[in-house]
Amino acid sequence: MTDLIHPVLLCGGSGTRLWPLSRKSFPKQFVQLVGEESLFQSTARRLSAPGFAAPALVTASDFRFIVLEQLAAVEIGAAEVLIEPTVKNTAPAVCAAALSLHDRAPGALMLVVPSDHVIPDATHFRETIPAALPAARDGQIVTFGVRPDRAETGYGWLALSRAPDPDFSATPQKLKSFVEKPDPATAEALLAGGMHLWNSGIFLFSTTTILAAFQTHAPEVLALTRAALQDAQPDLGFTRLAPDPWEDLTNISIDYAVMEQAQNMTVVPYDGAWSDLGDWQAVWRNEAADGAGVVTMGPSVPLDCTDTLLHATHARQELVGIGLDNIIAVAMPDAVLVAHKDRAQDVKEAVAQMKARGTPQAETLPRDYRPWGWYESLIVGPKFQVKRITVHPGAALSLQSHKRRAEHWVVVEGRAQVTIDTEVTIVEENQSVYIPIGARHRLENPAETPLTLIEVQTGDYFGEDDIHRYEDLYARGLGRKP
Amino acid sequence: MTDLIHPVLLCGGSGTRLWPLSRKSFPKQFVQLVGEESLFQSTARRLSAPGFAAPALVTASDFRFIVLEQLAAVEIGAAEVLIEPTVKNTAPAVCAAALSLHDRAPGALMLVVPSDHVIPDATHFRETIPAALPAARDGQIVTFGVRPDRAETGYGWLALSRAPDPDFSATPQKLKSFVEKPDPATAEALLAGGMHLWNSGIFLFSTTTILAAFQTHAPEVLALTRAALQDAQPDLGFTRLAPDPWEDLTNISIDYAVMEQAQNMTVVPYDGAWSDLGDWQAVWRNEAADGAGVVTMGPSVPLDCTDTLLHATHARQELVGIGLDNIIAVAMPDAVLVAHKDRAQDVKEAVAQMKARGTPQAETLPRDYRPWGWYESLIVGPKFQVKRITVHPGAALSLQSHKRRAEHWVVVEGRAQVTIDTEVTIVEENQSVYIPIGARHRLENPAETPLTLIEVQTGDYFGEDDIHRYEDLYARGLGRKP
């Protein structure tokens, strides 16, 4: 193939059905759910190969440093990171990516991929794409349809205009129509008929084709998105779409806004494994079960269980299941889920209830990601708190002070540059420094390796709102936080 | 009543059926399983009233400081703490307590009580005891029989010689016989017949009576225990029974050794609530369930559950149950149990399996109790470890050194006296001190309030065997540990 393919990774979503592993502050696509990499990292690596340009990302502001950090860990650079001011579903995200790519490379081919799916055979997936290129070059919107192996009610389906080839090769054909998530009887019929595939949500088209489709089928999405891109602000390498026009956008999926109305739709069958890991039942199904249908992940011990998932996420937390049938158990140090497997969809409702009650675990993890790195609270007592803090190479926290706590910093990995009032010192590994109450101080990592320190706070109040900021590299509000 | 009653609390056991809450290093009786106090504390308070002497305790060496600490917290002093070299079941424990009490107060009345049972109405229980006094004074071994309200197969039963009074008053009568834990059909028959009570394991007798019974029915237990007591070593206020004769004792219960053979057995009915909390099903039954049979303890969220126990032990760990029926879920930061309620007895087997695999959570908690206080590891990285350490007023750690780690101590509560090589300094709250690799050091709490410090260790190895001890107040092995 001669055309460079420009991957666009959609990674702004924050589903709750995989709670407690997936949280609003650190959703599913960034979690090491399968294997050693996050789903987002696997997606980026799947499309990092000859013939593919560097990926563009569309994400939320809260995730902008997570995506860069995770890409850096797999040694992939992003061509562009578009920041959505708020979540507006996939149509505005795809439109913004198309407009931006069209500016840089008019008429280029773009491959839109969700970043939270599992496609175990990356090579096979990449080898399927060339079959879609002629149609995409020819003005078609190409969607990839997955060969179904069960009557799944949790996916949308694609109706074919003719039966797939007997060997299920990636022969393009005209897409007849989209089918909404079916009821069980309909799903059985779709599977038995052999004329339907699962809708993977993966698309290939040229920027010219998709922008014309937006112009025809969703002109207001195109106009508002174009305005948001025109007024976008560059920020530390990110492109922040302008909130003003963006907020007027309807929350609408690319399927509804464009695909279901377009006439130039082509489908390419894909016969490899694929899962959207949409809920815990899907995770259970995706993993290799033993003869009794039991899947264990992490340090977990099943005793006489059947058709059960035991998922312990932390090496120092043991999960034991006894006599369980069709149970999902997910253990984390700050939250545990135990659900009947048939009720996997209701995790969403439980999270909504916790959120309504103000339970922090509903949306956040102990580890809190910030522009400069991350921290986690290890223990909070009435008169002290201990945090672990990691600062990226070259990064710096804001110049700040606290009214109600002093801080002891012990550098345990790397090297810190510490400003206290007017004095700047270097604190080496295995050295410590003391920040009195009220002192203006700043923590920086001047080195090329991560800095880890243990912060022991002493005082009588440890809330994040006892931070008075004087200077901040990351354009966060100065003065008293939040 | 004129006779002082001497409570003897048996608190050396370490059952595993309430894992993960109950561990070998910190078993059930010391856990806050019901209400604000541990079962042991509730037991001690139940018998702390006019007419009762200070309690004697029989426990294991590992628990000797836990029992004192927990008694101090409820402001009860122990008359004596007997330390069993190894666990030998209840017969040797009762025999040792009887011999020791007989030395101090010949012929005194002793009330033997397990320390891990629930008796919610302490007043009613105490008011039942006078009914047993005449028989006990008269040379009877009095056992208390609990009015059964279900066909329980997990308890032993007591056969009466005549029906209880219609109002179930505490009228003593001759005990006909002991009945082993019955099968379900037998249990139904025992319940329906109205001539059987549950065996509570609580006994009242004089030291003269029980020592005569040992002499008659278990003379070798009496002889070996007497020898172990004669050679006992006093140790910081504890009485350490001599291991040499003690190790020759058979592991045998007081029921088997004496009660089931004695002819002078009297039973006093008790019509209040009682539970041995023998497994998680018993805990579920003991708590007030909602209309659907759901019991929640701690921060737990049930959604459409029935006949289920959700027990979250820590304020910062949320437990969510969805669509569960007859499930026990117990969440702790380092271990989670999910079991079908009918399989509650198999927790023991799961713990045995974990122990066989060397999983530390099988027997120990993150919090490790020592003579001088306790510590817990908050985090372990490749190059650092952070511990929280609490030192009792007046207590001191051994003089020690480490070959492979330096330590930073930040005092967050109280005041520390720190010896480093030849220098002794006082470290106040919100001050820190540094212990270089290889330095001989000692931590002491010179104050009258507990000392809490955060220890940040840096180095390349953090095992407990990198402690070289030079001096130790607590008679632990000097030189290299374990």
PDB file of N, CA and C in Angstrom, chain B residues 339-416:
ATOM      1  N   ALA B 339     -17.537 -16.362  49.694  1.00  0.00           N
ATOM      2  CA  ALA B 339     -17.889 -17.779  49.831  1.00  0.00           C
ATOM      3  C   ALA B 339     -19.404 -17.943  49.811  1.00  0.00           C
ATOM      4  N   HIS B 340     -19.833 -19.058  49.279  1.00  0.00           N
ATOM      5  CA  HIS B 340     -21.239 -19.416  49.440  1.00  0.00           C
ATOM      6  C   HIS B 340     -21.476 -19.653  50.927  1.00  0.00           C
ATOM      7  N   LYS B 341     -22.615 -19.201  51.427  1.00  0.00           N
ATOM      8  CA  LYS B 341     -22.839 -19.244  52.870  1.00  0.00           C
ATOM      9  C   LYS B 341     -22.858 -20.682  53.388  1.00  0.00           C
ATOM     10  N   ASP B 342     -23.336 -21.615  52.588  1.00  0.00           N
ATOM     11  CA  ASP B 342     -23.358 -23.014  53.029  1.00  0.00           C
ATOM     12  C   ASP B 342     -21.963 -23.629  53.097  1.00  0.00           C
ATOM     13  N   ARG B 343     -20.982 -22.905  52.560  1.00  0.00           N
ATOM     14  CA  ARG B 343     -19.617 -23.431  52.555  1.00  0.00           C
ATOM     15  C   ARG B 343     -18.730 -22.737  53.587  1.00  0.00           C
ATOM     16  N   ALA B 344     -19.369 -22.090  54.563  1.00  0.00           N
ATOM     17  CA  ALA B 344     -18.607 -21.307  55.547  1.00  0.00           C
ATOM     18  C   ALA B 344     -17.556 -22.152  56.267  1.00  0.00           C
ATOM     19  N   GLN B 345     -17.860 -23.440  56.462  1.00  0.00           N
ATOM     20  CA  GLN B 345     -16.907 -24.313  57.149  1.00  0.00           C
ATOM     21  C   GLN B 345     -15.624 -24.539  56.349  1.00  0.00           C
ATOM     22  N   ASP B 346     -15.704 -24.340  55.015  1.00  0.00           N
ATOM     23  CA  ASP B 346     -14.541 -24.641  54.177  1.00  0.00           C
ATOM     24  C   ASP B 346     -13.507 -23.526  54.143  1.00  0.00           C
ATOM     25  N   VAL B 347     -13.791 -22.442  54.840  1.00  0.00           N
ATOM     26  CA  VAL B 347     -12.790 -21.374  54.933  1.00  0.00           C
ATOM     27  C   VAL B 347     -11.498 -21.939  55.522  1.00  0.00           C
ATOM     28  N   LYS B 348     -11.670 -22.819  56.496  1.00  0.00           N
ATOM     29  CA  LYS B 348     -10.532 -23.494  57.140  1.00  0.00           C
ATOM     30  C   LYS B 348      -9.624 -24.165  56.103  1.00  0.00           C
ATOM     31  N   GLU B 349     -10.252 -24.863  55.152  1.00  0.00           N
ATOM     32  CA  GLU B 349      -9.505 -25.566  54.116  1.00  0.00           C
ATOM     33  C   GLU B 349      -8.773 -24.576  53.202  1.00  0.00           C
ATOM     34  N   ALA B 350      -9.450 -23.484  52.852  1.00  0.00           N
ATOM     35  CA  ALA B 350      -8.807 -22.479  51.994  1.00  0.00           C
ATOM     36  C   ALA B 350      -7.589 -21.881  52.688  1.00  0.00           C
ATOM     37  N   VAL B 351      -7.704 -21.649  53.983  1.00  0.00           N
ATOM     38  CA  VAL B 351      -6.575 -21.093  54.731  1.00  0.00           C
ATOM     39  C   VAL B 351      -5.425 -22.098  54.764  1.00  0.00           C
ATOM     40  N   ALA B 352      -5.771 -23.365  54.945  1.00  0.00           N
ATOM     41  CA  ALA B 352      -4.725 -24.401  54.945  1.00  0.00           C
ATOM     42  C   ALA B 352      -3.998 -24.424  53.598  1.00  0.00           C
ATOM     43  N   GLN B 353      -4.745 -24.280  52.518  1.00  0.00           N
ATOM     44  CA  GLN B 353      -4.120 -24.269  51.188  1.00  0.00           C
ATOM     45  C   GLN B 353      -3.188 -23.069  51.032  1.00  0.00           C
ATOM     46  N   MET B 354      -3.650 -21.908  51.474  1.00  0.00           N
ATOM     47  CA  MET B 354      -2.791 -20.721  51.373  1.00  0.00           C
ATOM     48  C   MET B 354      -1.531 -20.887  52.206  1.00  0.00           C
ATOM     49  N   LYS B 355      -1.709 -21.451  53.392  1.00  0.00           N
ATOM     50  CA  LYS B 355      -0.556 -21.664  54.266  1.00  0.00           C
ATOM     51  C   LYS B 355       0.459 -22.587  53.589  1.00  0.00           C
ATOM     52  N   ALA B 356      -0.065 -23.641  52.963  1.00  0.00           N
ATOM     53  CA  ALA B 356       0.812 -24.599  52.284  1.00  0.00           C
ATOM     54  C   ALA B 356       1.599 -23.927  51.152  1.00  0.00           C
ATOM     55  N   ARG B 357       0.979 -22.939  50.537  1.00  0.00           N
ATOM     56  CA  ARG B 357       1.668 -22.226  49.454  1.00  0.00           C
ATOM     57  C   ARG B 357       2.549 -21.104  49.966  1.00  0.00           C
ATOM     58  N   GLY B 358       2.545 -20.859  51.279  1.00  0.00           N
ATOM     59  CA  GLY B 358       3.392 -19.807  51.835  1.00  0.00           C
ATOM     60  C   GLY B 358       2.818 -18.406  51.709  1.00  0.00           C
ATOM     61  N   THR B 359       1.519 -18.301  51.486  1.00  0.00           N
ATOM     62  CA  THR B 359       0.893 -16.982  51.398  1.00  0.00           C
ATOM     63  C   THR B 359       0.842 -16.353  52.789  1.00  0.00           C
ATOM     64  N   PRO B 360       1.485 -15.206  52.988  1.00  0.00           N
ATOM     65  CA  PRO B 360       1.534 -14.652  54.351  1.00  0.00           C
ATOM     66  C   PRO B 360       0.157 -14.332  54.924  1.00  0.00           C
ATOM     67  N   GLN B 361      -0.773 -13.921  54.046  1.00  0.00           N
ATOM     68  CA  GLN B 361      -2.103 -13.552  54.548  1.00  0.00           C
ATOM     69  C   GLN B 361      -2.823 -14.724  55.211  1.00  0.00           C
ATOM     70  N   ALA B 362      -2.369 -15.960  54.990  1.00  0.00           N
ATOM     71  CA  ALA B 362      -3.010 -17.102  55.634  1.00  0.00           C
ATOM     72  C   ALA B 362      -2.958 -16.964  57.148  1.00  0.00           C
ATOM     73  N   GLU B 363      -1.865 -16.406  57.677  1.00  0.00           N
ATOM     74  CA  GLU B 363      -1.688 -16.395  59.135  1.00  0.00           C
ATOM     75  C   GLU B 363      -1.424 -15.035  59.739  1.00  0.00           C
ATOM     76  N   THR B 364      -0.937 -14.086  58.937  1.00  0.00           N
ATOM     77  CA  THR B 364      -0.541 -12.813  59.551  1.00  0.00           C
ATOM     78  C   THR B 364      -1.295 -11.640  58.940  1.00  0.00           C
ATOM     79  N   LEU B 365      -1.347 -10.577  59.706  1.00  0.00           N
ATOM     80  CA  LEU B 365      -1.960  -9.326  59.280  1.00  0.00           C
ATOM     81  C   LEU B 365      -0.860  -8.339  58.892  1.00  0.00           C
ATOM     82  N   PRO B 366      -1.234  -7.300  58.142  1.00  0.00           N
ATOM     83  CA  PRO B 366      -0.226  -6.257  57.881  1.00  0.00           C
ATOM     84  C   PRO B 366       0.309  -5.652  59.185  1.00  0.00           C
ATOM     85  N   ARG B 367      -0.553  -5.585  60.205  1.00  0.00           N
ATOM     86  CA  ARG B 367      -0.105  -5.032  61.482  1.00  0.00           C
ATOM     87  C   ARG B 367       0.506  -6.146  62.312  1.00  0.00           C
ATOM     88  N   ASP B 368       1.766  -5.955  62.727  1.00  0.00           N
ATOM     89  CA  ASP B 368       2.518  -6.999  63.416  1.00  0.00           C
ATOM     90  C   ASP B 368       2.733  -6.565  64.873  1.00  0.00           C
ATOM     91  N   TYR B 369       2.179  -7.349  65.801  1.00  0.00           N
ATOM     92  CA  TYR B 369       2.261  -6.983  67.225  1.00  0.00           C
ATOM     93  C   TYR B 369       3.539  -7.499  67.845  1.00  0.00           C
ATOM     94  N   ARG B 370       4.195  -6.629  68.568  1.00  0.00           N
ATOM     95  CA  ARG B 370       5.438  -6.958  69.247  1.00  0.00           C
ATOM     96  C   ARG B 370       5.317  -6.572  70.719  1.00  0.00           C
ATOM     97  N   PRO B 371       6.271  -7.020  71.541  1.00  0.00           N
ATOM     98  CA  PRO B 371       6.200  -6.669  72.962  1.00  0.00           C
ATOM     99  C   PRO B 371       6.146  -5.159  73.202  1.00  0.00           C
ATOM    100  N   TRP B 372       6.833  -4.411  72.336  1.00  0.00           N
ATOM    101  CA  TRP B 372       6.949  -2.955  72.569  1.00  0.00           C
ATOM    102  C   TRP B 372       5.836  -2.149  71.901  1.00  0.00           C
ATOM    103  N   GLY B 373       4.991  -2.809  71.102  1.00  0.00           N
ATOM    104  CA  GLY B 373       3.947  -2.076  70.364  1.00  0.00           C
ATOM    105  C   GLY B 373       3.629  -2.806  69.077  1.00  0.00           C
ATOM    106  N   TRP B 374       3.523  -2.112  67.985  1.00  0.00           N
ATOM    107  CA  TRP B 374       3.242  -2.791  66.730  1.00  0.00           C
ATOM    108  C   TRP B 374       3.706  -1.950  65.560  1.00  0.00           C
ATOM    109  N   TYR B 375       3.838  -2.592  64.397  1.00  0.00           N
ATOM    110  CA  TYR B 375       4.158  -1.841  63.182  1.00  0.00           C
ATOM    111  C   TYR B 375       3.372  -2.429  62.034  1.00  0.00           C
ATOM    112  N   GLU B 376       3.225  -1.619  60.987  1.00  0.00           N
ATOM    113  CA  GLU B 376       2.696  -2.164  59.739  1.00  0.00           C
ATOM    114  C   GLU B 376       3.440  -1.550  58.581  1.00  0.00           C
ATOM    115  N   SER B 377       3.660  -2.373  57.560  1.00  0.00           N
ATOM    116  CA  SER B 377       4.316  -1.909  56.349  1.00  0.00           C
ATOM    117  C   SER B 377       3.278  -1.208  55.481  1.00  0.00           C
ATOM    118  N   LEU B 378       3.529   0.047  55.126  1.00  0.00           N
ATOM    119  CA  LEU B 378       2.565   0.802  54.308  1.00  0.00           C
ATOM    120  C   LEU B 378       2.826   0.614  52.830  1.00  0.00           C
ATOM    121  N   ILE B 379       4.095   0.466  52.471  1.00  0.00           N
ATOM    122  CA  ILE B 379       4.430   0.263  51.058  1.00  0.00           C
ATOM    123  C   ILE B 379       5.844  -0.285  50.984  1.00  0.00           C
ATOM    124  N   VAL B 380       6.068  -1.163  50.023  1.00  0.00           N
ATOM    125  CA  VAL B 380       7.415  -1.687  49.768  1.00  0.00           C
ATOM    126  C   VAL B 380       7.724  -1.471  48.297  1.00  0.00           C
ATOM    127  N   GLY B 381       8.777  -0.745  48.004  1.00  0.00           N
ATOM    128  CA  GLY B 381       9.246  -0.590  46.627  1.00  0.00           C
ATOM    129  C   GLY B 381      10.565  -1.303  46.482  1.00  0.00           C
ATOM    130  N   PRO B 382      11.151  -1.301  45.291  1.00  0.00           N
ATOM    131  CA  PRO B 382      12.436  -1.986  45.121  1.00  0.00           C
ATOM    132  C   PRO B 382      13.540  -1.343  45.967  1.00  0.00           C
ATOM    133  N   LYS B 383      13.441  -0.030  46.194  1.00  0.00           N
ATOM    134  CA  LYS B 383      14.518   0.668  46.896  1.00  0.00           C
ATOM    135  C   LYS B 383      14.073   1.336  48.197  1.00  0.00           C
ATOM    136  N   PHE B 384      12.851   1.076  48.610  1.00  0.00           N
ATOM    137  CA  PHE B 384      12.399   1.699  49.860  1.00  0.00           C
ATOM    138  C   PHE B 384      11.248   0.921  50.468  1.00  0.00           C
ATOM    139  N   GLN B 385      11.048   1.140  51.755  1.00  0.00           N
ATOM    140  CA  GLN B 385       9.878   0.640  52.449  1.00  0.00           C
ATOM    141  C   GLN B 385       9.445   1.713  53.447  1.00  0.00           C
ATOM    142  N   VAL B 386       8.131   1.848  53.628  1.00  0.00           N
ATOM    143  CA  VAL B 386       7.615   2.790  54.619  1.00  0.00           C
ATOM    144  C   VAL B 386       6.810   1.999  55.648  1.00  0.00           C
ATOM    145  N   LYS B 387       7.113   2.242  56.926  1.00  0.00           N
ATOM    146  CA  LYS B 387       6.380   1.587  58.005  1.00  0.00           C
ATOM    147  C   LYS B 387       5.782   2.627  58.942  1.00  0.00           C
ATOM    148  N   ARG B 388       4.646   2.291  59.494  1.00  0.00           N
ATOM    149  CA  ARG B 388       4.121   3.028  60.638  1.00  0.00           C
ATOM    150  C   ARG B 388       4.467   2.223  61.883  1.00  0.00           C
ATOM    151  N   ILE B 389       5.037   2.871  62.873  1.00  0.00           N
ATOM    152  CA  ILE B 389       5.476   2.193  64.093  1.00  0.00           C
ATOM    153  C   ILE B 389       4.842   2.869  65.301  1.00  0.00           C
ATOM    154  N   THR B 390       4.232   2.086  66.169  1.00  0.00           N
ATOM    155  CA  THR B 390       3.688   2.631  67.412  1.00  0.00           C
ATOM    156  C   THR B 390       4.369   1.951  68.596  1.00  0.00           C
ATOM    157  N   VAL B 391       4.889   2.749  69.523  1.00  0.00           N
ATOM    158  CA  VAL B 391       5.609   2.228  70.690  1.00  0.00           C
ATOM    159  C   VAL B 391       4.817   2.596  71.948  1.00  0.00           C
ATOM    160  N   HIS B 392       4.559   1.594  72.783  1.00  0.00           N
ATOM    161  CA  HIS B 392       3.816   1.820  74.023  1.00  0.00           C
ATOM    162  C   HIS B 392       4.575   2.766  74.960  1.00  0.00           C
ATOM    163  N   PRO B 393       3.860   3.470  75.809  1.00  0.00           N
ATOM    164  CA  PRO B 393       4.533   4.314  76.804  1.00  0.00           C
ATOM    165  C   PRO B 393       5.542   3.495  77.609  1.00  0.00           C
ATOM    166  N   GLY B 394       6.746   4.007  77.727  1.00  0.00           N
ATOM    167  CA  GLY B 394       7.773   3.336  78.508  1.00  0.00           C
ATOM    168  C   GLY B 394       8.456   2.176  77.809  1.00  0.00           C
ATOM    169  N   ALA B 395       8.013   1.797  76.641  1.00  0.00           N
ATOM    170  CA  ALA B 395       8.580   0.626  75.964  1.00  0.00           C
ATOM    171  C   ALA B 395       9.787   1.006  75.102  1.00  0.00           C
ATOM    172  N   ALA B 396      10.551   0.005  74.724  1.00  0.00           N
ATOM    173  CA  ALA B 396      11.762   0.236  73.940  1.00  0.00           C
ATOM    174  C   ALA B 396      11.986  -0.914  72.978  1.00  0.00           C
ATOM    175  N   LEU B 397      12.455  -0.596  71.790  1.00  0.00           N
ATOM    176  CA  LEU B 397      12.864  -1.646  70.857  1.00  0.00           C
ATOM    177  C   LEU B 397      14.265  -2.100  71.238  1.00  0.00           C
ATOM    178  N   SER B 398      14.702  -3.204  70.674  1.00  0.00           N
ATOM    179  CA  SER B 398      16.050  -3.686  70.976  1.00  0.00           C
ATOM    180  C   SER B 398      17.090  -2.728  70.385  1.00  0.00           C
ATOM    181  N   LEU B 399      18.283  -2.736  70.976  1.00  0.00           N
ATOM    182  CA  LEU B 399      19.425  -2.043  70.370  1.00  0.00           C
ATOM    183  C   LEU B 399      19.844  -2.884  69.166  1.00  0.00           C
ATOM    184  N   GLN B 400      19.866  -2.266  68.001  1.00  0.00           N
ATOM    185  CA  GLN B 400      20.032  -3.072  66.784  1.00  0.00           C
ATOM    186  C   GLN B 400      20.765  -2.306  65.698  1.00  0.00           C
ATOM    187  N   SER B 401      21.128  -3.020  64.654  1.00  0.00           N
ATOM    188  CA  SER B 401      21.684  -2.349  63.471  1.00  0.00           C
ATOM    189  C   SER B 401      21.273  -3.131  62.222  1.00  0.00           C
ATOM    190  N   HIS B 402      21.377  -2.454  61.078  1.00  0.00           N
ATOM    191  CA  HIS B 402      21.024  -3.069  59.795  1.00  0.00           C
ATOM    192  C   HIS B 402      22.201  -2.942  58.840  1.00  0.00           C
ATOM    193  N   LYS B 403      22.401  -3.954  58.033  1.00  0.00           N
ATOM    194  CA  LYS B 403      23.511  -3.918  57.077  1.00  0.00           C
ATOM    195  C   LYS B 403      23.116  -3.322  55.740  1.00  0.00           C
ATOM    196  N   ARG B 404      21.816  -3.370  55.425  1.00  0.00           N
ATOM    197  CA  ARG B 404      21.448  -3.034  54.049  1.00  0.00           C
ATOM    198  C   ARG B 404      20.391  -1.958  53.945  1.00  0.00           C
ATOM    199  N   ARG B 405      20.153  -1.243  55.045  1.00  0.00           N
ATOM    200  CA  ARG B 405      19.220  -0.132  54.920  1.00  0.00           C
ATOM    201  C   ARG B 405      19.518   0.980  55.909  1.00  0.00           C
ATOM    202  N   ALA B 406      19.248   2.193  55.450  1.00  0.00           N
ATOM    203  CA  ALA B 406      19.238   3.355  56.332  1.00  0.00           C
ATOM    204  C   ALA B 406      17.789   3.636  56.694  1.00  0.00           C
ATOM    205  N   GLU B 407      17.576   4.407  57.752  1.00  0.00           N
ATOM    206  CA  GLU B 407      16.206   4.692  58.183  1.00  0.00           C
ATOM    207  C   GLU B 407      16.043   6.165  58.511  1.00  0.00           C
ATOM    208  N   HIS B 408      14.934   6.714  58.035  1.00  0.00           N
ATOM    209  CA  HIS B 408      14.516   8.067  58.420  1.00  0.00           C
ATOM    210  C   HIS B 408      13.306   7.909  59.323  1.00  0.00           C
ATOM    211  N   TRP B 409      13.362   8.484  60.508  1.00  0.00           N
ATOM    212  CA  TRP B 409      12.218   8.417  61.419  1.00  0.00           C
ATOM    213  C   TRP B 409      11.607   9.803  61.566  1.00  0.00           C
ATOM    214  N   VAL B 410      10.321   9.906  61.310  1.00  0.00           N
ATOM    215  CA  VAL B 410       9.603  11.157  61.544  1.00  0.00           C
ATOM    216  C   VAL B 410       8.591  10.894  62.662  1.00  0.00           C
ATOM    217  N   VAL B 411       8.732  11.595  63.755  1.00  0.00           N
ATOM    218  CA  VAL B 411       7.798  11.429  64.873  1.00  0.00           C
ATOM    219  C   VAL B 411       6.527  12.211  64.552  1.00  0.00           C
ATOM    220  N   VAL B 412       5.403  11.510  64.505  1.00  0.00           N
ATOM    221  CA  VAL B 412       4.150  12.192  64.171  1.00  0.00           C
ATOM    222  C   VAL B 412       3.200  12.289  65.367  1.00  0.00           C
ATOM    223  N   GLU B 413       3.462  11.501  66.402  1.00  0.00           N
ATOM    224  CA  GLU B 413       2.645  11.605  67.624  1.00  0.00           C
ATOM    225  C   GLU B 413       3.524  11.187  68.791  1.00  0.00           C
ATOM    226  N   GLY B 414       3.533  11.989  69.843  1.00  0.00           N
ATOM    227  CA  GLY B 414       4.298  11.634  71.028  1.00  0.00           C
ATOM    228  C   GLY B 414       5.741  12.099  70.939  1.00  0.00           C
ATOM    229  N   ARG B 415       6.619  11.410  71.657  1.00  0.00           N
ATOM    230  CA  ARG B 415       8.023  11.827  71.794  1.00  0.00           C
ATOM    231  C   ARG B 415       8.898  10.579  71.808  1.00  0.00           C
ATOM    232  N   ALA B 416      10.019  10.635  71.095  1.00  0.00           N
ATOM    233  CA  ALA B 416      10.921   9.478  71.015  1.00  0.00           C
ATOM    234  C   ALA B 416      12.246   9.792  71.683  1.00  0.00           C
TER     235      ALA B 416
END
